[in-house]
Each structure stands twice: as structure tokens, then as C-alpha cells.
Short mmCIF file of C-alpha atoms and ligand atoms in Angstrom, two decimals:
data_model
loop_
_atom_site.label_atom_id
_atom_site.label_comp_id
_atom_site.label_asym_id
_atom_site.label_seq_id
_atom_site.Cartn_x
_atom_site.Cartn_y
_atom_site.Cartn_z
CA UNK A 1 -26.15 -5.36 3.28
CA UNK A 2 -27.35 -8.96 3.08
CA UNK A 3 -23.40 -10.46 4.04
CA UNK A 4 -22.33 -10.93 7.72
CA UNK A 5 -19.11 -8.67 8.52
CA UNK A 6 -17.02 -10.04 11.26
CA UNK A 7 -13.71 -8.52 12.23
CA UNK A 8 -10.99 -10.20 14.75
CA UNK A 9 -9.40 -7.15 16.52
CA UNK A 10 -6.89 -6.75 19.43
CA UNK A 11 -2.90 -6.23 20.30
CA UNK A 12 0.22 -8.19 18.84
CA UNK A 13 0.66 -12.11 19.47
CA UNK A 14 -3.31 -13.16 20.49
CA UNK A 15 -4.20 -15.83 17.75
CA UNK A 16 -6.12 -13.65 15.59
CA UNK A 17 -5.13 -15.25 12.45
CA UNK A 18 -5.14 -18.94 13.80
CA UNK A 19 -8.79 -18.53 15.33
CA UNK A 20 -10.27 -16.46 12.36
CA UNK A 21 -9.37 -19.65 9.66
CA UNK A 22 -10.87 -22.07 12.82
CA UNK A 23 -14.00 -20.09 12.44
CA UNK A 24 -13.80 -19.74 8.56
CA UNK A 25 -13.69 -23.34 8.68
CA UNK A 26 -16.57 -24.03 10.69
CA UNK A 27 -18.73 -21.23 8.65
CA UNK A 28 -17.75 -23.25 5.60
CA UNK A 29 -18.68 -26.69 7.04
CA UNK A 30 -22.30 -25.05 7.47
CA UNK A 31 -22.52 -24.01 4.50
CA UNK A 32 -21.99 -20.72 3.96
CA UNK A 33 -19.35 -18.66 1.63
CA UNK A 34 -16.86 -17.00 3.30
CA UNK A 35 -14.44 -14.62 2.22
CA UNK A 36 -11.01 -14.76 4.53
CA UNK A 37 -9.13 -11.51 4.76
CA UNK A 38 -6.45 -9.44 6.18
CA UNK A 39 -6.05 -5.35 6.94
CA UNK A 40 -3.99 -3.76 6.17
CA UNK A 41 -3.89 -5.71 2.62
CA UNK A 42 -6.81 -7.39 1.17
CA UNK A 43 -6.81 -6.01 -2.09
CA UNK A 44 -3.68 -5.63 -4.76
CA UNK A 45 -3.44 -1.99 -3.78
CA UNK A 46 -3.99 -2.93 0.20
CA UNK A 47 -1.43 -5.15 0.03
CA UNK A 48 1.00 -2.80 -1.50
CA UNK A 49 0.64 -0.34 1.32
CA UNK A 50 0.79 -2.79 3.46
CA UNK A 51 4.94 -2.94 3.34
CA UNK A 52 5.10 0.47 3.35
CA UNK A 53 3.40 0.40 7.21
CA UNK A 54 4.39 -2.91 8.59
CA UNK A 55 7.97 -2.70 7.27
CA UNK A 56 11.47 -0.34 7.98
CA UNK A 57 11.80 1.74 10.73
CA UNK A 58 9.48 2.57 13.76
CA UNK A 59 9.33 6.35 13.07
CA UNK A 60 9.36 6.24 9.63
CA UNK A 61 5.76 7.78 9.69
CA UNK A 62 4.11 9.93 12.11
CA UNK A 63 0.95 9.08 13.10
CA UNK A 64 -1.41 11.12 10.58
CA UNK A 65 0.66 9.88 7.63
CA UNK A 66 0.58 6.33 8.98
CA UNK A 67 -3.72 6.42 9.86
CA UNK A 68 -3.78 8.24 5.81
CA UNK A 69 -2.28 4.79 4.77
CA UNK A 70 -3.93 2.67 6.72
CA UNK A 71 -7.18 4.33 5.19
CA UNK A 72 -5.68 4.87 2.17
CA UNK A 73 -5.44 1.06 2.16
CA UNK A 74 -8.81 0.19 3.88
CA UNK A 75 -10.52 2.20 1.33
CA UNK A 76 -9.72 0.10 -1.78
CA UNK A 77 -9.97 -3.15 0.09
CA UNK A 78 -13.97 -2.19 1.11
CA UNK A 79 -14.04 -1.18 -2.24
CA UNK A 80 -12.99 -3.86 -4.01
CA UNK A 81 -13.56 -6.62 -2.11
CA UNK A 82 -15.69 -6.60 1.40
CA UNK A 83 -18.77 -4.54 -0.36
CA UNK A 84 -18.89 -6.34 -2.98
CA UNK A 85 -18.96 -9.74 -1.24
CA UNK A 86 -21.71 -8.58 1.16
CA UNK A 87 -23.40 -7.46 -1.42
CA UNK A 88 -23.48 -10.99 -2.80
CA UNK A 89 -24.30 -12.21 0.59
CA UNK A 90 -21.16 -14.00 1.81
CA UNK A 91 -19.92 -13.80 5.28
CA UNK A 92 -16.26 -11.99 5.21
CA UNK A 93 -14.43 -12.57 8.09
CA UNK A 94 -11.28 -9.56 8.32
CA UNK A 95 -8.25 -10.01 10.25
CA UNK A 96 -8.32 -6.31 11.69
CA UNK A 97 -10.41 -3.40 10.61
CA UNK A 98 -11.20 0.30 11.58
CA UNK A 99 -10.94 -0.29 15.26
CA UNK A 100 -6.93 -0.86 14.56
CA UNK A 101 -6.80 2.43 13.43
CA UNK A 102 -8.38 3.51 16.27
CA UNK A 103 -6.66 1.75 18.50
CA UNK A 104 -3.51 2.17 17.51
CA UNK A 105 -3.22 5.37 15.88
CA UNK A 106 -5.83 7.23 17.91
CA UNK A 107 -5.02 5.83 21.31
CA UNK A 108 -1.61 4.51 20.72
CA UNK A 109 -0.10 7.32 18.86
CA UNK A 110 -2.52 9.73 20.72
CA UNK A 111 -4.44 11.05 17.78
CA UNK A 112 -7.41 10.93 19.84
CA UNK A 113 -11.03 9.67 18.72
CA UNK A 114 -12.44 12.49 17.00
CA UNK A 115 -9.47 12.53 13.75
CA UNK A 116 -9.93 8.93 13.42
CA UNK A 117 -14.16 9.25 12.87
CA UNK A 118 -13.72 11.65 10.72
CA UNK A 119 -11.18 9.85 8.50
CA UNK A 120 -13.15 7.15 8.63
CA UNK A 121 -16.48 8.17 7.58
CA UNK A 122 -14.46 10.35 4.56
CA UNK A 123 -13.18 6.97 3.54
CA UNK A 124 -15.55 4.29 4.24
CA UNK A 125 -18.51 6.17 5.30
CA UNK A 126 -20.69 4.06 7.77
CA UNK A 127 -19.67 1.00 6.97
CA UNK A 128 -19.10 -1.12 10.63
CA UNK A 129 -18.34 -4.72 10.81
CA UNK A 130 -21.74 -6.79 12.63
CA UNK A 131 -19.75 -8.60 15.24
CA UNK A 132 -16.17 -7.66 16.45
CA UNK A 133 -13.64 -10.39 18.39
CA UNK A 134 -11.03 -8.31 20.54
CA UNK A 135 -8.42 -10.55 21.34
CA UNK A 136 -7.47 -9.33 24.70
CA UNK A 137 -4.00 -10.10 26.72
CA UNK A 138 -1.07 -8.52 28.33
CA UNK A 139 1.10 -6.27 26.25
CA UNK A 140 4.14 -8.37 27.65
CA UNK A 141 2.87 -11.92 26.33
CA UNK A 142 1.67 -10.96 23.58
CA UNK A 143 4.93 -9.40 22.62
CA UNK A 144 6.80 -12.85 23.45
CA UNK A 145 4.75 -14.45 20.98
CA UNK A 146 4.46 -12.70 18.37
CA UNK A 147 8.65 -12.13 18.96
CA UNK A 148 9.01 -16.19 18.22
CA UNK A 149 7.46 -15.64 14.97
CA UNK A 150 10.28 -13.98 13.09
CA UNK A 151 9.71 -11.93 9.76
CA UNK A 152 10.36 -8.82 8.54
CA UNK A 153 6.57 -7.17 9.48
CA UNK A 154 7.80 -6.24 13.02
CA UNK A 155 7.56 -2.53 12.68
CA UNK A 156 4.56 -2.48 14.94
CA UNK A 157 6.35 -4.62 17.27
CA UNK A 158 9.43 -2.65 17.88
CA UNK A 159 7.35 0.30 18.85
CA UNK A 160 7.42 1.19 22.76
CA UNK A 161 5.97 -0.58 25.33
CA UNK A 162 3.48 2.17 26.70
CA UNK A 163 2.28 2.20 23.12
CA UNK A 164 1.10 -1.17 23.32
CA UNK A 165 -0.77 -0.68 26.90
CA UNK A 166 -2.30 2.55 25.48
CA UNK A 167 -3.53 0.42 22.60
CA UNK A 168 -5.01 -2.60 24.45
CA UNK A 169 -6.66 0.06 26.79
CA UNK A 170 -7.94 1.60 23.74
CA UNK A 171 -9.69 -1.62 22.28
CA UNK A 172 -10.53 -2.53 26.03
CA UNK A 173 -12.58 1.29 25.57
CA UNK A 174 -13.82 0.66 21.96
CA UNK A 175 -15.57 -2.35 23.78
CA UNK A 176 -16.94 -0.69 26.44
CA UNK A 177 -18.50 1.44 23.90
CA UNK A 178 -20.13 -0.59 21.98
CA UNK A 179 -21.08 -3.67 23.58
CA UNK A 180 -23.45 -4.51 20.60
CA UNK A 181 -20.78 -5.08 18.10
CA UNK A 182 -17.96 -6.28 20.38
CA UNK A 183 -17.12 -8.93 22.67
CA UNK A 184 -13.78 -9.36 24.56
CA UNK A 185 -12.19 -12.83 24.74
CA UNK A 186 -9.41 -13.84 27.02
CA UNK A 187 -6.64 -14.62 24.81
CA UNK A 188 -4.39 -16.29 27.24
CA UNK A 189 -6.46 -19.62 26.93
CA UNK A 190 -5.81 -22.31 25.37
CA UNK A 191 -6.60 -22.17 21.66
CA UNK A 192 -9.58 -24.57 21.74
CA UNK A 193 -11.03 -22.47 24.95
CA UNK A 194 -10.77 -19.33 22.82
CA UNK A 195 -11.98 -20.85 19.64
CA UNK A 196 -15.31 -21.92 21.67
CA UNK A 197 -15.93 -17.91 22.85
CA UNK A 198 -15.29 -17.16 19.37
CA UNK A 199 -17.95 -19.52 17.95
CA UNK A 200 -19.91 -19.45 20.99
CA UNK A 201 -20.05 -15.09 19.72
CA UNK A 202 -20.49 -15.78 16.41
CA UNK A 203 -23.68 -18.49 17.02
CA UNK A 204 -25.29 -16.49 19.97
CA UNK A 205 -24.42 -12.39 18.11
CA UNK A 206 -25.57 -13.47 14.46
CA UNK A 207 -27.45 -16.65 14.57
CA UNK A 208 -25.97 -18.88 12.91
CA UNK A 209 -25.30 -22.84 13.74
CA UNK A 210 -21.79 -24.18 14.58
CA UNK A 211 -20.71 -26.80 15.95
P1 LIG B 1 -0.91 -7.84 11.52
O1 LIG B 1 0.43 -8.10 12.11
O2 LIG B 1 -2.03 -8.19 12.42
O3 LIG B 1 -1.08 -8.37 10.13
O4 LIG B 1 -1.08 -6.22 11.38
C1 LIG B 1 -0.06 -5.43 10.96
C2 LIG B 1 0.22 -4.33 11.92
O5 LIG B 1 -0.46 -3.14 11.54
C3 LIG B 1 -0.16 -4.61 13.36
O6 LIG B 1 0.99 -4.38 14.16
C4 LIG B 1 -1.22 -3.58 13.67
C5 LIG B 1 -1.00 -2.50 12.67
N1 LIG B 1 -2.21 -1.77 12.27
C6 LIG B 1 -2.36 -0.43 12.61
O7 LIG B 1 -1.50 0.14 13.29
N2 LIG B 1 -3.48 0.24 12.19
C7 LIG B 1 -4.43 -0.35 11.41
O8 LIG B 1 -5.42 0.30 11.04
C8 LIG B 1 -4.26 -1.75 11.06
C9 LIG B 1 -5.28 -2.44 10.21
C10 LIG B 1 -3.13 -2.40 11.51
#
């Protein structure tokens, strides 16, 4: 596809959404299009199932109905916006992707990797973002701040806190697997320190010129 696919992955609380419209911005400033976007949502439908996962009670799912929805979600969103934007050519830049799934259903719930593949290449077939950002940082700080955000999408949060180890080992793993597509940045740095690995990725991993 002739668009540049770039996902921002990793636990709760690490700045994903802050440094993804930093980088937007920059993209923009050099001229390209970019399309800003959010999983699970993205699309009318996405965002629909969205509430149904991120809202209510912890165990109101188990974890193969909960990584159906997220793919039930992540399905219509690729299909209706993120293939046809690469298509065009634009950068889209995706606040989480497929490696949430697998991190948190696979390793956090304990699905494992093989159910999660699958699913995912029934859904989305091969589609894989070019360049990943994992957001790494301990369970425990991360937890703080996403806490002093507030909200009623805290279903995630609420969940135990061995599931949120088990997840940040599993993106820590997804990493280690493919060093290609991903690169781990230290989110306990200062914003602007973590905004400079980000761009520093994106310049260095896809070629293009920021500032
Ligand atoms: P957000 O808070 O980053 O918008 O994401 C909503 C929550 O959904 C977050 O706690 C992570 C979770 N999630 C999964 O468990 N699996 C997935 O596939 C995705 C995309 C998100």
C-alpha cells in the first residue's frame, strides 16, 4: 500500500494519545496528510463497540467474547477507514492496533498467541502497521496516571494488577519479536524526551523529515 501505517501501542497511562497528535502535527507541518485515529473506535460501527468493551463491569466478557469485539470492531475500522486512506497514500497514525489484542487478550487474559493470529488474519488478513511505538512503563505508574484522568472508560483499568504486568511483558515480547516493526520507548520521560524517540523512530524507520 502506498500510505505509511504507524500504530502507538503499550499499557494504561504512557502518553499515547498526547505523543501520537505531537507527531501528527509534525507529519502535517511537512507536508503530508495524515489521518489521526483511535482502536477500538475509528469508524461509526468501531466506535459503537467501543462502549460495549471499555465500559461496565470488569468481567462482563470473557476473554474470547471480548478479542471477537475487539476484531469485530477492528475489522470495520480497516475497512472503512485505514485501507482506504493508504490506499490514497496518507500516513494514518492509530492509537492502538492488533498488538492490543495481543497483548491484552492473548497475554493478559491468557488466550495465548496462536487464537489471536488466527483471528486476526480471518479479520484483517495480513494487514501490519510499518512502524509500531510501544509505550513502555511500570504497571504501577501508569495506573496512577491514567487513575487522575477520571471517566467512565476505566473497565480496563479496574482489571487486576498481574493482568497489567502480563500485558506489558507481552508487548515487551511482541517487541522482541519483531524488532523491524517495533521500537520500545521509555515512557517515564519527560514528554518532550519521549516525543524526540518518537520522531527520532518515525524519521530514522520510514524516512521521512521532521524536525
Ligand atoms: P484506550 O484507553 O487506549 O482508548 O483503550 C481502551 C482500552 O481497550 C485499553 O484499556 C486497552 C483495551 N484494548 C484491548 O484490551 N484490546 C484491544 O485490542 C484494544 C485495541 C484495546
Amino acid at each position: 500500500m502506498p500510505g505509511r501505517f504507524v500504530t502507538f501501542e503499550g499499557g494504561e497511562g504512557g502518553g499515547k494519545s498526547t505523543n501520537l497528535r505531537m507527531l501528527a502535527t509534525a507529519l502535517e507541518a511537512a507536508g503530508e496528510t495524515v489521518i489521526v485515529t483511535r482502536e477500538p473506535g475509528g469508524s461509526e460501527g468501531a466506535e459503537q463497540v467501543r462502549r460495549l468493551l471499555v465500559e461496565g463491569a470488569t468481567d462482563r466478557w470473557d476473554a474470547v467474547s471480548e478479542a471477537l469485539l475487539h476484531y469485530a470492531a477492528r475489522r470495520d475500522h480497516v475497512e472503512r477507514l485505514i485501507s482506504p486512506a493508504l490506499d490514497r497514500g496518507d500516513w494514518v497514525v492509530c492509537d492502538r492496533f492488533a498488538d492490543s489484542t495481543m497483548a491484552y487478550q492473548g497475554y493478559g487474559h491468557g488466550l495465548g498467541r496462536e487464537p489471536i493470529e488466527t483471528l486476526h488474519g480471518l479479520a484483517i488478513g495480513g494487514l501490519k502497521p510499518d512502524l509500531t511505538l510501544i509505550l513502555d512503563l511500570p504497571v504501577e505508574t501508569g495506573l496512577t496516571r491514567a487513575g487522575s484522568r477520571g471517566g467512565d472508560e476505566t473497565r480496563y483499568e479496574r482489571m487486576a494488577d498481574g493482568f497489567h504486568q502480563r500485558l506489558r511483558d507481552g508487548f515487551l515480547d511482541i517487541a522482541a519479536r519483531e524488532p523491524g516493526r517495533c521500537v520500545v520507548i521509555d515512557a517515564t520521560q519527560e514528554i518532550d524526551a519521549v516525543q524526540q524517540e518518537v520522531r527520532r523512530a518515525v524519521t530514522d524507520r520510514l524516512g521521512v523529515g521532521l524536525p
